[in-house]
Amino acid sequence: MEIDVRGQRAEDALDALDRYLDNAVMVGMPFVRIIHGKGTGRLRQVIREALQGNPNVTHFETGADNEGGEGVTVVHLDTK
């Protein structure tokens, strides 16, 4: 499961991300992918800052090269 927020303003991307993560936790997804693109890195930065404060997130990491590398964040969720 993934969400693509490339090209969105940070505020809009964070709103979409909150809804997306809530839904992913409700259906028991163990991890999700956030596609934020590479660009300037600003969107990646604000998304990762938001993830650090989310109680449903156990950890996150940069996507593998075949997933998009620096343009993707893989988020591992607390499914308990």
mmCIF file of C-alpha atoms in Angstrom:
data_model
loop_
_atom_site.group_PDB
_atom_site.id
_atom_site.type_symbol
_atom_site.label_atom_id
_atom_site.label_comp_id
_atom_site.label_asym_id
_atom_site.label_seq_id
_atom_site.Cartn_x
_atom_site.Cartn_y
_atom_site.Cartn_z
ATOM 1 C CA MET A 1 0.000 0.000 0.000
ATOM 2 C CA GLU A 2 1.361 3.433 -0.849
ATOM 3 C CA ILE A 3 0.469 7.090 -1.054
ATOM 4 C CA ASP A 4 1.900 9.497 -3.618
ATOM 5 C CA VAL A 5 2.234 13.072 -2.352
ATOM 6 C CA ARG A 6 4.680 14.345 -4.994
ATOM 7 C CA GLY A 7 4.001 17.938 -5.947
ATOM 8 C CA GLN A 8 1.727 18.657 -2.987
ATOM 9 C CA ARG A 9 2.210 21.497 -0.554
ATOM 10 C CA ALA A 10 3.625 20.283 2.759
ATOM 11 C CA GLU A 11 0.411 21.069 4.657
ATOM 12 C CA ASP A 12 -1.757 19.164 2.177
ATOM 13 C CA ALA A 13 0.660 16.232 2.108
ATOM 14 C CA LEU A 14 0.658 15.999 5.912
ATOM 15 C CA ASP A 15 -3.158 16.035 6.041
ATOM 16 C CA ALA A 16 -3.316 13.240 3.459
ATOM 17 C CA LEU A 17 -0.597 11.331 5.298
ATOM 18 C CA ASP A 18 -2.486 11.454 8.611
ATOM 19 C CA ARG A 19 -5.628 10.015 7.019
ATOM 20 C CA TYR A 20 -3.613 7.406 5.129
ATOM 21 C CA LEU A 21 -1.739 6.202 8.220
ATOM 22 C CA ASP A 22 -4.946 6.033 10.278
ATOM 23 C CA ASN A 23 -6.561 3.857 7.607
ATOM 24 C CA ALA A 24 -3.475 1.650 7.270
ATOM 25 C CA VAL A 25 -3.391 1.027 11.024
ATOM 26 C CA MET A 26 -7.134 0.261 11.107
ATOM 27 C CA VAL A 27 -6.772 -2.452 8.455
ATOM 28 C CA GLY A 28 -3.641 -3.887 10.082
ATOM 29 C CA MET A 29 -1.019 -3.025 7.474
ATOM 30 C CA PRO A 30 2.466 -3.812 8.831
ATOM 31 C CA PHE A 31 4.132 -1.206 6.609
ATOM 32 C CA VAL A 32 3.324 1.391 3.953
ATOM 33 C CA ARG A 33 5.260 3.413 1.385
ATOM 34 C CA ILE A 34 5.144 7.172 1.045
ATOM 35 C CA ILE A 35 6.205 8.504 -2.348
ATOM 36 C CA HIS A 36 7.363 12.085 -1.822
ATOM 37 C CA GLY A 37 9.851 12.355 -4.663
ATOM 38 C CA LYS A 38 13.461 13.463 -4.568
ATOM 39 C CA GLY A 39 13.300 17.148 -5.544
ATOM 40 C CA THR A 40 14.657 19.585 -2.968
ATOM 41 C CA GLY A 41 14.011 17.183 -0.093
ATOM 42 C CA ARG A 42 11.686 19.581 1.731
ATOM 43 C CA LEU A 43 8.637 17.310 1.456
ATOM 44 C CA ARG A 44 10.690 14.309 2.586
ATOM 45 C CA GLN A 45 11.919 16.326 5.565
ATOM 46 C CA VAL A 46 8.488 17.448 6.806
ATOM 47 C CA ILE A 47 7.023 13.978 6.308
ATOM 48 C CA ARG A 48 9.804 12.313 8.274
ATOM 49 C CA GLU A 49 9.507 14.906 11.042
ATOM 50 C CA ALA A 50 5.781 14.119 11.281
ATOM 51 C CA LEU A 51 6.476 10.373 11.341
ATOM 52 C CA GLN A 52 8.826 10.785 14.310
ATOM 53 C CA GLY A 53 5.932 12.083 16.399
ATOM 54 C CA ASN A 54 3.351 9.522 15.283
ATOM 55 C CA PRO A 55 2.616 6.894 17.964
ATOM 56 C CA ASN A 56 1.546 4.344 15.321
ATOM 57 C CA VAL A 57 4.973 4.399 13.639
ATOM 58 C CA THR A 58 7.586 1.998 14.989
ATOM 59 C CA HIS A 59 10.287 3.132 12.552
ATOM 60 C CA PHE A 60 10.827 4.297 8.996
ATOM 61 C CA GLU A 61 13.567 4.064 6.402
ATOM 62 C CA THR A 62 14.543 5.199 2.942
ATOM 63 C CA GLY A 63 13.129 3.002 0.204
ATOM 64 C CA ALA A 64 15.370 0.481 -1.509
ATOM 65 C CA ASP A 65 16.778 1.465 -4.902
ATOM 66 C CA ASN A 66 14.104 -0.608 -6.665
ATOM 67 C CA GLU A 67 11.385 1.176 -4.615
ATOM 68 C CA GLY A 68 12.529 4.692 -5.489
ATOM 69 C CA GLY A 69 15.438 5.224 -3.113
ATOM 70 C CA GLU A 70 15.501 8.716 -1.567
ATOM 71 C CA GLY A 71 12.144 9.500 -3.188
ATOM 72 C CA VAL A 72 10.316 6.979 -1.002
ATOM 73 C CA THR A 73 9.972 6.445 2.736
ATOM 74 C CA VAL A 74 8.947 3.004 3.992
ATOM 75 C CA VAL A 75 7.020 3.276 7.261
ATOM 76 C CA HIS A 76 6.662 0.345 9.664
ATOM 77 C CA LEU A 77 3.487 0.487 11.738
ATOM 78 C CA ASP A 78 2.576 -0.769 15.187
ATOM 79 C CA THR A 79 -0.087 -3.382 14.455
ATOM 80 C CA LYS A 80 -0.825 -4.256 18.106
#
